[in-house]
Amino acid sequence: MFLYEKCGPLTAAHGDMRIFAPIAYPKVRHAQIVPIVHIEAFALASWFPICWHVREPRPTLVVLRSLQRDGSCQPPGSPDTATSLPLALRAYPFAVGAMNGEAAQRKLLIADAIPDQPTDVGAPIMTPEGQAGRGAQMRLRAVAAFIEAAEFTDGMTEDLCKNDLLEPWRLEFDVGSRPIVVPDLLVVRAGDFNTPKIFRFIRNFGSVAASFLGAHRISLYRAGILVQAARSAAAPPQVN
Amino acid sequence: MASNTEPIRFTAVADKQKTVWRRPKSFAIVGEISQIPLSDSELLLTSHYLPIAIDYVNDRPRVVAITNPRFQRAPAIGPNGQWLKGYLPIALRCLPFRSTPKPAENTVLEIALNLEEADEPGAPVFAADGKLSAAVNQIAALLQRLEDGKLELQRAAEKLLIADVLTPFQMTKLTSAKAAQSRSLTVDRNKFGALSNSRVAHLVRDGFLPIDLAAACIFSQRLLPMLVSVETGGAPADNRARVIHTGIDELTTAFGLDVQVDDSELFSFEQFEEVSRRYERKN
């Protein structure tokens, strides 16, 4: 998973490890593309376009936080505003979506991440009493919510792919003196929203899928904000 | 500017009472209008900036964007009457013109008589040949698009009405324990979530606009101020709100942690934020 360069299973040995506010970690601040689940679509649609990222074995539902690969030029308020953070980043450094196999074999994974901009002294994962600290609990809630929703999210994605409802979303803009291209993104084909294919998709997945598609369509208008942010950053400074 | 007590007066362009037009000096009057009609083409974009509602006019549902300051968490109009939101709806963009449906004539193009005008050179309403000028023709075409779009949204709103997913806004009165119900309606996300797969699928049988409208209503509810809420039809359906068990046995065993989380299908970041704030206060 592109958010995590190196992950390992969480063990009791991690109990003394300190974790910090999510934005203390560079990946949280700078990740351009972040995986999400359908339950956070309405919350994130006010911040970022929601689309799919082409990956194997299937596309992944994501938010696009910036046109820039280095994650700069995010919309105003992101990533400092807590409500702009997807579950995957609220869980950081605990990993989401990195678990395969049956539930019985799942392991909780933690990224080998160093907070380069700590906002405080952090807190240990485990308290001296052997309980998960509050910071760890908050992250575990985010992991739990992501995992529980992921199966349904992946099911919808698989169905959209199987029925050829996704198409490439070509993002190419001139920013300053050079073009910016964000490749490998997919959206639901606009022309298919009034076809029997969407009727069958919603009949299969219900009102949750209908709401989700609505949030996806609403979110795409945030692409303009990403372009504005990129162009503002590239504009030459005003001379008085 | 039309005064706070004086409504905007319109006259048919064809009457030629005004032959020169200018843009309005400010949008301060918009707050007194309370709501503006929308076209289907601008529904989703507008929902980013203004609460979307369904009003009842002449026994027909009408989809509007609310501009009443009491229904805005952040103001739409600045102190100098400037428009503060990232999108200006068609009905406002076309001022001082508007289209009014007339039974025998389809629509009639009208122009405001008493809107305070911007300090700019005026433009002619009519061309030399007596027809509408090119600029006014463009505005008329946009207003016709608005009329067509209003009709599409009306049909979509009727479907939501029939599906019984609409509910009034509730306005909390500081001087009374009882909330007042507004005439305007929005979508109750719990009722919408309780629709069977078949019923919700049939909402999109003739096009996706009913779902777009439901989503726009739900999405834009976050723009409402604290004193305005949405009356909901009881608890979410059983399969929508459930307690999550992580299944991460290793962690629960090692740390004795019960990570049960109440997860509604539409994840409540407000609850998550409250937990976070309590954590930060204690630490």
Short mmCIF file of C-alpha atoms in Angstrom, two decimals:
data_model
loop_
_atom_site.label_atom_id
_atom_site.label_comp_id
_atom_site.label_asym_id
_atom_site.label_seq_id
_atom_site.Cartn_x
_atom_site.Cartn_y
_atom_site.Cartn_z
CA MET A 1 0.00 0.00 0.00
CA PHE A 2 1.56 3.26 -1.12
CA LEU A 3 0.97 4.93 2.24
CA TYR A 4 3.30 2.53 3.96
CA GLU A 5 6.87 1.99 2.90
CA LYS A 6 7.44 -0.65 5.53
CA CYS A 7 4.88 -2.36 7.74
CA GLY A 8 5.10 -5.02 10.36
CA PRO A 9 2.66 -6.84 12.62
CA LEU A 10 1.83 -5.06 15.87
CA THR A 11 3.27 -6.98 18.81
CA ALA A 12 3.52 -6.47 22.56
CA ALA A 13 7.02 -5.16 21.93
CA HIS A 14 5.42 -2.07 20.36
CA GLY A 15 3.72 -1.24 23.65
CA ASP A 16 6.29 1.41 24.60
CA MET A 17 6.44 2.90 21.13
CA ARG A 18 5.16 6.47 21.08
CA ILE A 19 2.66 7.61 18.49
CA PHE A 20 1.93 11.20 17.59
CA ALA A 21 -0.83 13.31 16.06
CA PRO A 22 -1.44 12.14 12.48
CA ILE A 23 -0.07 15.30 10.85
CA ALA A 24 3.25 14.74 12.62
CA TYR A 25 3.94 12.07 10.00
CA PRO A 26 5.12 13.06 6.49
CA LYS A 27 2.88 10.53 4.71
CA VAL A 28 -0.19 12.01 6.38
CA ARG A 29 0.75 15.51 5.31
CA HIS A 30 2.00 14.72 1.81
CA ALA A 31 0.17 11.70 0.41
CA GLN A 32 -1.40 12.73 -2.90
CA ILE A 33 -3.76 9.75 -3.21
CA VAL A 34 -5.30 8.15 -0.12
CA PRO A 35 -7.50 5.03 0.04
CA ILE A 36 -10.97 5.50 1.53
CA VAL A 37 -14.12 3.48 2.16
CA HIS A 38 -17.65 4.33 1.11
CA ILE A 39 -18.86 5.38 4.57
CA GLU A 40 -16.63 8.47 4.51
CA ALA A 41 -17.70 9.62 1.05
CA PHE A 42 -20.10 12.36 2.16
CA ALA A 43 -17.62 13.72 4.71
CA LEU A 44 -14.74 13.84 2.22
CA ALA A 45 -16.74 15.01 -0.82
CA SER A 46 -16.57 18.55 0.56
CA TRP A 47 -12.76 18.35 0.46
CA PHE A 48 -11.54 16.22 -2.41
CA PRO A 49 -12.60 14.43 -5.58
CA ILE A 50 -13.47 10.79 -4.89
CA CYS A 51 -12.39 8.40 -7.61
CA TRP A 52 -10.64 5.09 -8.12
CA HIS A 53 -6.93 4.48 -8.53
CA VAL A 54 -5.88 1.78 -10.96
CA ARG A 55 -4.17 -0.96 -9.00
CA GLU A 56 -3.92 -4.73 -8.97
CA PRO A 57 -5.93 -6.87 -8.43
CA ARG A 58 -8.68 -4.22 -8.65
CA PRO A 59 -8.95 -0.43 -8.56
CA THR A 60 -8.97 1.16 -5.12
CA LEU A 61 -11.43 3.80 -4.01
CA VAL A 62 -9.41 6.91 -3.12
CA VAL A 63 -9.46 10.65 -2.64
CA LEU A 64 -7.18 12.84 -4.72
CA ARG A 65 -5.75 15.47 -2.38
CA SER A 66 -3.52 17.29 -4.84
CA LEU A 67 -2.56 17.47 -8.49
CA GLN A 68 1.07 17.35 -7.39
CA ARG A 69 2.83 14.04 -6.73
CA ASP A 70 4.53 15.53 -3.67
CA GLY A 71 1.13 16.30 -2.14
CA SER A 72 1.67 20.04 -2.14
CA CYS A 73 -1.12 22.48 -3.10
CA GLN A 74 -3.92 20.72 -1.25
CA PRO A 75 -7.20 22.60 -0.78
CA PRO A 76 -7.15 25.29 1.93
CA GLY A 77 -7.43 23.64 5.35
CA SER A 78 -5.97 20.29 4.29
CA PRO A 79 -4.22 18.49 5.93
CA ASP A 80 -4.25 20.57 9.11
CA THR A 81 -8.02 20.39 9.58
CA ALA A 82 -8.88 17.10 11.26
CA THR A 83 -12.09 16.63 9.29
CA SER A 84 -10.07 16.64 6.06
CA LEU A 85 -8.24 13.47 7.08
CA PRO A 86 -9.58 10.19 5.69
CA LEU A 87 -9.82 7.22 8.05
CA ALA A 88 -6.60 5.75 6.68
CA LEU A 89 -4.71 8.85 7.79
CA ARG A 90 -6.53 9.16 11.12
CA ALA A 91 -5.37 5.61 11.80
CA TYR A 92 -1.77 6.34 10.96
CA PRO A 93 0.73 4.84 11.81
CA PHE A 94 -1.58 1.85 12.11
CA ALA A 95 -2.17 0.43 8.63
CA VAL A 96 -5.53 -0.06 6.95
CA GLY A 97 -6.40 -2.14 3.93
CA ALA A 98 -3.16 -4.04 4.29
CA MET A 99 -4.77 -7.14 5.60
CA ASN A 100 -5.46 -10.08 3.39
CA GLY A 101 -6.95 -13.41 4.04
CA GLU A 102 -9.62 -14.55 6.41
CA ALA A 103 -10.49 -12.52 9.49
CA ALA A 104 -9.04 -15.18 11.77
CA GLN A 105 -5.60 -14.70 10.24
CA ARG A 106 -5.68 -10.92 10.18
CA LYS A 107 -2.89 -9.08 11.89
CA LEU A 108 -2.88 -5.47 12.86
CA LEU A 109 0.00 -3.80 11.08
CA ILE A 110 1.90 -0.70 12.03
CA ALA A 111 4.01 1.39 9.70
CA ASP A 112 7.64 1.97 10.43
CA ALA A 113 7.17 5.72 10.29
CA ILE A 114 9.04 8.56 11.91
CA PRO A 115 7.15 11.72 12.82
CA ASP A 116 9.29 14.48 11.40
CA GLN A 117 7.08 17.31 12.67
CA PRO A 118 5.79 16.25 16.09
CA THR A 119 3.26 18.65 17.58
CA ASP A 120 3.70 17.27 21.09
CA VAL A 121 5.59 14.56 22.97
CA GLY A 122 3.23 11.87 21.73
CA ALA A 123 1.92 9.01 23.81
CA PRO A 124 2.88 5.34 24.21
CA ILE A 125 0.71 2.78 22.43
CA MET A 126 0.22 0.91 25.72
CA THR A 127 -0.28 2.40 29.16
CA PRO A 128 1.70 1.12 32.14
CA GLU A 129 -1.46 -0.78 33.11
CA GLY A 130 -1.29 -2.77 29.87
CA GLN A 131 -4.24 -1.07 28.19
CA ALA A 132 -4.22 0.68 24.83
CA GLY A 133 -3.60 4.39 25.32
CA ARG A 134 -6.21 6.90 24.22
CA GLY A 135 -4.26 7.82 21.12
CA ALA A 136 -4.00 4.19 20.15
CA GLN A 137 -7.71 3.69 20.83
CA MET A 138 -8.63 6.52 18.49
CA ARG A 139 -6.52 5.03 15.76
CA LEU A 140 -7.92 1.58 16.33
CA ARG A 141 -11.43 2.96 15.93
CA ALA A 142 -10.40 4.35 12.57
CA VAL A 143 -8.86 1.01 11.57
CA ALA A 144 -11.96 -0.84 12.71
CA ALA A 145 -14.31 1.43 10.80
CA PHE A 146 -12.19 1.11 7.66
CA ILE A 147 -11.95 -2.68 7.85
CA GLU A 148 -15.67 -3.14 8.45
CA ALA A 149 -16.60 -0.97 5.49
CA ALA A 150 -13.89 -2.22 3.14
CA GLU A 151 -15.65 -5.43 2.16
CA PHE A 152 -18.74 -3.57 0.95
CA THR A 153 -16.60 -0.90 -0.72
CA ASP A 154 -14.56 -3.52 -2.54
CA GLY A 155 -17.74 -5.35 -3.52
CA MET A 156 -19.13 -2.22 -5.14
CA THR A 157 -15.84 -1.59 -6.93
CA GLU A 158 -15.76 -5.12 -8.24
CA ASP A 159 -19.29 -4.85 -9.55
CA LEU A 160 -18.59 -1.50 -11.21
CA CYS A 161 -15.55 -3.01 -12.93
CA LYS A 162 -17.35 -6.19 -13.96
CA ASN A 163 -20.14 -4.18 -15.58
CA ASP A 164 -17.79 -1.73 -17.31
CA LEU A 165 -19.12 1.28 -15.44
CA LEU A 166 -15.73 2.88 -14.76
CA GLU A 167 -13.78 4.93 -17.28
CA PRO A 168 -10.45 6.77 -17.19
CA TRP A 169 -10.57 10.20 -15.60
CA ARG A 170 -8.03 12.22 -17.52
CA LEU A 171 -6.66 15.04 -15.46
CA GLU A 172 -4.32 17.22 -17.52
CA PHE A 173 -3.91 20.87 -16.75
CA ASP A 174 -1.48 23.63 -17.57
CA VAL A 175 -0.05 24.94 -14.32
CA GLY A 176 2.40 27.75 -14.72
CA SER A 177 4.58 26.94 -17.68
CA ARG A 178 4.18 23.19 -17.65
CA PRO A 179 1.42 20.60 -17.93
CA ILE A 180 0.45 18.49 -14.94
CA VAL A 181 -0.94 15.02 -15.52
CA VAL A 182 -2.48 12.78 -12.88
CA PRO A 183 -2.64 9.32 -14.43
CA ASP A 184 -4.42 6.08 -13.57
CA LEU A 185 -7.64 7.48 -12.15
CA LEU A 186 -11.14 6.20 -12.85
CA VAL A 187 -14.65 7.56 -12.35
CA VAL A 188 -18.10 6.18 -13.04
CA ARG A 189 -18.89 6.90 -16.66
CA ALA A 190 -21.21 9.93 -16.73
CA GLY A 191 -23.28 8.58 -19.60
CA ASP A 192 -24.06 5.37 -17.71
CA PHE A 193 -25.94 7.04 -14.88
CA ASN A 194 -29.16 6.95 -16.87
CA THR A 195 -28.85 3.35 -18.04
CA PRO A 196 -30.14 -0.02 -16.81
CA LYS A 197 -26.60 -0.85 -15.61
CA ILE A 198 -26.88 1.70 -12.81
CA PHE A 199 -30.39 0.49 -12.00
CA ARG A 200 -29.05 -3.05 -11.55
CA PHE A 201 -26.06 -1.83 -9.52
CA ILE A 202 -28.31 0.03 -7.10
CA ARG A 203 -30.75 -2.88 -6.94
CA ASN A 204 -27.80 -5.08 -5.92
CA PHE A 205 -26.29 -2.76 -3.32
CA GLY A 206 -29.20 -0.59 -2.19
CA SER A 207 -29.51 2.90 -0.78
CA VAL A 208 -25.95 2.88 0.56
CA ALA A 209 -24.66 2.51 -3.00
CA ALA A 210 -27.06 5.16 -4.26
CA SER A 211 -25.88 7.65 -1.61
CA PHE A 212 -22.28 6.76 -2.36
CA LEU A 213 -22.68 7.41 -6.10
CA GLY A 214 -24.31 10.74 -5.29
CA ALA A 215 -21.37 11.69 -3.05
CA HIS A 216 -18.92 10.59 -5.78
CA ARG A 217 -20.62 12.85 -8.35
CA ILE A 218 -20.73 15.78 -5.92
CA SER A 219 -17.06 15.37 -5.06
CA LEU A 220 -15.83 15.68 -8.65
CA TYR A 221 -16.50 19.42 -8.53
CA ARG A 222 -13.59 19.67 -6.07
CA ALA A 223 -11.20 19.05 -8.95
CA GLY A 224 -11.51 22.72 -9.79
CA ILE A 225 -10.29 23.63 -6.31
CA LEU A 226 -7.21 21.43 -6.81
CA VAL A 227 -6.46 23.21 -10.08
CA GLN A 228 -6.87 26.61 -8.41
CA ALA A 229 -4.55 25.58 -5.59
CA ALA A 230 -1.89 24.36 -8.03
CA ARG A 231 -2.12 27.48 -10.21
CA SER A 232 -2.03 29.84 -7.22
CA ALA A 233 1.14 28.20 -5.99
CA ALA A 234 2.70 28.43 -9.45
CA ALA A 235 1.73 32.06 -10.03
CA PRO A 236 4.61 34.54 -9.81
CA PRO A 237 4.57 36.63 -6.63
CA GLN A 238 2.76 39.97 -6.89
CA VAL A 239 5.12 42.96 -6.91
CA ASN A 240 3.70 46.11 -5.26
CA MET B 1 -30.63 49.19 -4.11
CA ALA B 2 -34.20 48.19 -3.51
CA SER B 3 -34.81 49.03 0.15
CA ASN B 4 -35.15 46.41 2.83
CA THR B 5 -38.93 46.78 2.76
CA GLU B 6 -39.43 47.16 -0.99
CA PRO B 7 -39.69 44.03 -3.08
CA ILE B 8 -37.96 43.87 -6.43
CA ARG B 9 -40.37 44.98 -9.16
CA PHE B 10 -40.11 43.39 -12.57
CA THR B 11 -41.61 44.34 -15.89
CA ALA B 12 -41.71 42.50 -19.18
CA VAL B 13 -38.71 43.39 -21.34
CA ALA B 14 -41.09 43.67 -24.29
CA ASP B 15 -42.83 46.61 -22.59
CA LYS B 16 -39.61 48.61 -23.16
CA GLN B 17 -39.80 50.48 -19.86
CA LYS B 18 -36.05 49.87 -19.60
CA THR B 19 -33.93 49.97 -22.72
CA VAL B 20 -30.53 50.10 -21.01
CA TRP B 21 -29.40 47.58 -18.41
CA ARG B 22 -26.57 47.15 -15.91
CA ARG B 23 -25.54 44.41 -13.49
CA PRO B 24 -26.79 44.80 -9.90
CA LYS B 25 -24.50 46.81 -7.65
CA SER B 26 -24.64 44.15 -4.92
CA PHE B 27 -26.37 40.95 -3.88
CA ALA B 28 -27.50 42.25 -0.50
CA ILE B 29 -31.15 41.78 -1.54
CA VAL B 30 -30.55 38.03 -1.94
CA GLY B 31 -30.66 37.46 1.81
CA GLU B 32 -34.18 38.89 1.87
CA ILE B 33 -35.27 36.70 -1.03
CA SER B 34 -34.55 33.69 1.24
CA GLN B 35 -34.32 31.13 -1.54
CA ILE B 36 -33.59 30.94 -5.24
CA PRO B 37 -34.64 28.38 -7.85
CA LEU B 38 -32.08 26.03 -9.33
CA SER B 39 -31.52 24.26 -12.60
CA ASP B 40 -30.68 20.55 -12.58
CA SER B 41 -27.38 21.40 -14.26
CA GLU B 42 -26.14 23.35 -11.23
CA LEU B 43 -27.63 21.23 -8.42
CA LEU B 44 -24.51 19.33 -7.36
CA LEU B 45 -22.13 22.29 -7.61
CA THR B 46 -24.50 24.53 -5.64
CA SER B 47 -24.75 21.92 -2.86
CA HIS B 48 -21.12 22.67 -2.01
CA TYR B 49 -22.06 26.23 -1.07
CA LEU B 50 -25.77 26.57 -0.21
CA PRO B 51 -28.28 24.32 1.58
CA ILE B 52 -30.55 22.59 -0.91
CA ALA B 53 -34.21 22.32 0.00
CA ILE B 54 -37.56 21.41 -1.46
CA ASP B 55 -40.24 24.03 -1.10
CA TYR B 56 -43.93 23.70 -1.83
CA VAL B 57 -45.30 26.26 -4.27
CA ASN B 58 -48.81 25.94 -5.76
CA ASP B 59 -49.03 22.31 -4.60
CA ARG B 60 -45.85 21.45 -6.46
CA PRO B 61 -42.44 20.71 -4.97
CA ARG B 62 -39.78 23.17 -6.08
CA VAL B 63 -36.05 22.63 -5.55
CA VAL B 64 -34.31 25.72 -4.22
CA ALA B 65 -31.05 26.90 -2.74
CA ILE B 66 -31.55 28.60 0.59
CA THR B 67 -30.06 32.08 0.88
CA ASN B 68 -31.79 33.15 4.10
CA PRO B 69 -28.98 34.12 6.53
CA ARG B 70 -30.75 32.21 9.35
CA PHE B 71 -30.09 29.00 7.38
CA GLN B 72 -26.41 29.65 6.70
CA ARG B 73 -23.56 28.53 8.92
CA ALA B 74 -21.28 30.92 7.02
CA PRO B 75 -22.77 34.00 5.33
CA ALA B 76 -23.35 34.01 1.59
CA ILE B 77 -23.36 37.80 1.35
CA GLY B 78 -20.58 40.06 2.59
CA PRO B 79 -21.03 43.38 4.40
CA ASN B 80 -20.79 45.25 1.08
CA GLY B 81 -23.30 42.97 -0.63
CA GLN B 82 -20.61 40.97 -2.36
CA TRP B 83 -21.24 37.29 -3.12
CA LEU B 84 -18.94 35.20 -0.93
CA LYS B 85 -19.59 31.66 -2.16
CA GLY B 86 -17.58 29.86 -4.82
CA TYR B 87 -20.50 29.55 -7.22
CA LEU B 88 -23.14 32.06 -8.30
CA PRO B 89 -26.39 30.30 -9.31
CA ILE B 90 -27.96 31.05 -12.67
CA ALA B 91 -30.92 32.96 -11.21
CA LEU B 92 -28.52 35.46 -9.63
CA ARG B 93 -26.06 35.51 -12.50
CA CYS B 94 -28.82 36.64 -14.84
CA LEU B 95 -29.99 39.59 -12.74
CA PRO B 96 -31.46 42.10 -13.46
CA PHE B 97 -33.32 39.69 -15.80
CA ARG B 98 -35.55 36.80 -14.89
CA SER B 99 -37.95 34.45 -16.67
CA THR B 100 -41.48 34.06 -15.50
CA PRO B 101 -43.63 31.15 -16.70
CA LYS B 102 -46.84 32.30 -18.32
CA PRO B 103 -49.41 29.66 -19.31
CA ALA B 104 -50.08 30.95 -22.79
CA GLU B 105 -46.58 32.07 -23.67
CA ASN B 106 -44.24 29.50 -22.16
CA THR B 107 -41.99 32.06 -20.43
CA VAL B 108 -41.71 35.83 -20.42
CA LEU B 109 -38.39 37.63 -20.07
CA GLU B 110 -38.58 40.33 -17.42
CA ILE B 111 -36.20 43.00 -16.14
CA ALA B 112 -36.00 44.49 -12.65
CA LEU B 113 -37.00 48.13 -12.36
CA ASN B 114 -35.67 49.01 -8.93
CA LEU B 115 -32.44 47.07 -8.37
CA GLU B 116 -29.56 49.37 -7.56
CA GLU B 117 -27.26 49.23 -10.55
CA ALA B 118 -23.47 48.90 -10.71
CA ASP B 119 -21.40 51.94 -11.64
CA GLU B 120 -20.63 50.86 -15.17
CA PRO B 121 -21.65 51.89 -18.68
CA GLY B 122 -25.08 50.57 -19.52
CA ALA B 123 -25.71 48.12 -22.35
CA PRO B 124 -28.66 48.24 -24.72
CA VAL B 125 -31.46 45.76 -24.15
CA PHE B 126 -32.39 45.84 -27.84
CA ALA B 127 -30.31 45.75 -30.99
CA ALA B 128 -30.76 48.19 -33.86
CA ASP B 129 -33.27 45.87 -35.53
CA GLY B 130 -35.51 45.90 -32.47
CA LYS B 131 -34.71 42.34 -31.43
CA LEU B 132 -32.96 41.49 -28.21
CA SER B 133 -29.27 42.36 -28.17
CA ALA B 134 -26.79 39.50 -28.38
CA ALA B 135 -25.89 39.74 -24.68
CA VAL B 136 -29.52 39.76 -23.55
CA ASN B 137 -30.26 36.89 -25.94
CA GLN B 138 -27.59 34.84 -24.19
CA ILE B 139 -29.11 35.66 -20.82
CA ALA B 140 -32.56 34.72 -22.12
CA ALA B 141 -31.20 31.37 -23.31
CA LEU B 142 -29.64 30.73 -19.90
CA LEU B 143 -32.90 31.59 -18.19
CA GLN B 144 -34.76 29.20 -20.50
CA ARG B 145 -32.25 26.53 -19.47
CA LEU B 146 -33.07 27.39 -15.86
CA GLU B 147 -36.79 26.93 -16.51
CA ASP B 148 -36.22 23.57 -18.18
CA GLY B 149 -33.95 22.50 -15.34
CA LYS B 150 -36.47 23.56 -12.70
CA LEU B 151 -39.02 21.24 -14.28
CA GLU B 152 -36.59 18.31 -14.23
CA LEU B 153 -35.86 18.93 -10.57
CA GLN B 154 -39.56 19.17 -9.81
CA ARG B 155 -40.07 15.69 -11.26
CA ALA B 156 -37.16 14.37 -9.23
CA ALA B 157 -38.52 15.96 -6.05
CA GLU B 158 -41.93 14.38 -6.69
CA LYS B 159 -40.27 10.96 -6.74
CA LEU B 160 -38.65 11.63 -3.38
CA LEU B 161 -41.99 12.83 -2.03
CA ILE B 162 -43.69 9.63 -3.19
CA ALA B 163 -40.87 7.58 -1.63
CA ASP B 164 -41.65 9.39 1.64
CA VAL B 165 -38.04 10.34 2.38
CA LEU B 166 -38.62 14.08 2.85
CA THR B 167 -38.77 15.83 6.19
CA PRO B 168 -39.04 19.47 7.33
CA PHE B 169 -36.18 21.48 8.75
CA GLN B 170 -36.53 22.26 12.42
CA MET B 171 -35.54 25.62 13.83
CA THR B 172 -34.71 25.74 17.51
CA LYS B 173 -36.12 28.78 19.26
CA LEU B 174 -33.96 30.13 22.05
CA THR B 175 -37.06 31.27 23.91
CA SER B 176 -39.02 28.08 23.61
CA ALA B 177 -38.42 24.37 24.18
CA LYS B 178 -40.42 23.53 21.10
CA ALA B 179 -38.71 23.66 17.75
CA ALA B 180 -40.51 25.28 14.84
CA GLN B 181 -40.91 23.34 11.64
CA SER B 182 -40.03 25.04 8.44
CA ARG B 183 -42.13 24.77 5.30
CA SER B 184 -39.00 23.75 3.42
CA LEU B 185 -38.15 20.08 3.22
CA THR B 186 -34.94 18.11 2.98
CA VAL B 187 -34.11 14.41 2.82
CA ASP B 188 -34.19 12.33 5.98
CA ARG B 189 -31.09 10.17 5.62
CA ASN B 190 -32.53 7.49 7.90
CA LYS B 191 -35.71 7.17 5.85
CA PHE B 192 -33.62 7.13 2.68
CA GLY B 193 -31.36 4.47 4.14
CA ALA B 194 -34.38 2.35 5.05
CA LEU B 195 -35.65 2.13 1.47
CA SER B 196 -35.52 -1.37 0.10
CA ASN B 197 -33.02 -2.06 -2.70
CA SER B 198 -35.86 -2.37 -5.16
CA ARG B 199 -37.53 0.91 -4.18
CA VAL B 200 -34.33 2.93 -4.29
CA ALA B 201 -33.40 1.34 -7.61
CA HIS B 202 -36.74 2.39 -9.08
CA LEU B 203 -35.99 5.97 -8.14
CA VAL B 204 -33.42 5.92 -10.94
CA ARG B 205 -35.51 4.07 -13.50
CA ASP B 206 -35.96 7.21 -15.57
CA GLY B 207 -32.69 8.93 -14.73
CA PHE B 208 -30.32 9.52 -11.84
CA LEU B 209 -31.59 12.97 -10.86
CA PRO B 210 -33.70 11.82 -7.86
CA ILE B 211 -30.57 10.33 -6.29
CA ASP B 212 -28.54 13.42 -7.17
CA LEU B 213 -31.21 15.49 -5.44
CA ALA B 214 -31.28 13.25 -2.35
CA ALA B 215 -27.49 13.32 -2.16
CA ALA B 216 -27.37 17.10 -2.61
CA CYS B 217 -29.91 17.61 0.18
CA ILE B 218 -28.05 15.29 2.57
CA PHE B 219 -24.61 16.66 1.63
CA SER B 220 -25.61 20.29 2.03
CA GLN B 221 -27.17 19.78 5.48
CA ARG B 222 -23.67 20.34 6.89
CA LEU B 223 -23.99 24.00 5.81
CA LEU B 224 -26.86 24.62 8.22
CA PRO B 225 -26.24 26.53 11.44
CA MET B 226 -26.50 24.88 14.85
CA LEU B 227 -30.04 26.11 15.48
CA VAL B 228 -31.39 24.41 12.37
CA SER B 229 -31.69 20.65 12.36
CA VAL B 230 -33.33 17.93 10.35
CA GLU B 231 -36.25 15.98 11.77
CA THR B 232 -35.42 12.31 11.33
CA GLY B 233 -37.79 9.38 11.23
CA GLY B 234 -36.36 7.49 14.17
CA ALA B 235 -33.30 5.27 14.42
CA PRO B 236 -31.48 4.07 11.35
CA ALA B 237 -32.62 0.74 9.94
CA ASP B 238 -31.08 -2.18 11.82
CA ASN B 239 -28.69 -3.15 9.12
CA ARG B 240 -27.37 0.37 8.81
CA ALA B 241 -26.15 1.03 12.33
CA ARG B 242 -24.26 -1.71 13.98
CA VAL B 243 -21.51 -2.15 16.46
CA ILE B 244 -18.19 -3.02 14.91
CA HIS B 245 -16.10 -5.79 16.28
CA THR B 246 -12.62 -5.48 14.96
CA GLY B 247 -11.79 -9.13 14.85
CA ILE B 248 -8.27 -8.07 15.65
CA ASP B 249 -7.96 -10.70 18.31
CA GLU B 250 -4.26 -10.31 18.75
CA LEU B 251 -4.59 -6.70 19.78
CA THR B 252 -7.59 -7.16 22.01
CA THR B 253 -5.81 -9.99 23.76
CA ALA B 254 -2.54 -8.12 24.17
CA PHE B 255 -4.06 -4.86 25.33
CA GLY B 256 -7.40 -5.92 26.78
CA LEU B 257 -9.05 -3.44 24.47
CA ASP B 258 -12.67 -3.52 23.55
CA VAL B 259 -12.80 -1.62 20.29
CA GLN B 260 -16.52 -1.66 19.74
CA VAL B 261 -17.45 1.27 17.59
CA ASP B 262 -20.90 2.45 16.62
CA ASP B 263 -20.69 2.68 12.86
CA SER B 264 -23.59 4.11 10.97
CA GLU B 265 -23.30 3.62 7.25
CA LEU B 266 -22.74 7.33 6.88
CA PHE B 267 -19.76 7.61 9.22
CA SER B 268 -20.15 10.31 11.83
CA PHE B 269 -17.02 12.40 11.84
CA GLU B 270 -18.73 14.65 14.36
CA GLN B 271 -18.67 11.79 16.89
CA PHE B 272 -15.10 11.00 15.97
CA GLU B 273 -14.10 14.61 16.41
CA GLU B 274 -15.79 14.80 19.79
CA VAL B 275 -13.85 11.76 20.99
CA SER B 276 -10.64 13.34 19.70
CA ARG B 277 -11.35 16.64 21.43
CA ARG B 278 -12.03 14.88 24.74
CA TYR B 279 -8.74 13.02 24.35
CA GLU B 280 -6.84 16.22 23.68
CA ARG B 281 -8.43 18.00 26.65
CA LYS B 282 -7.49 15.17 29.00
CA ASN B 283 -3.94 15.05 27.71
#
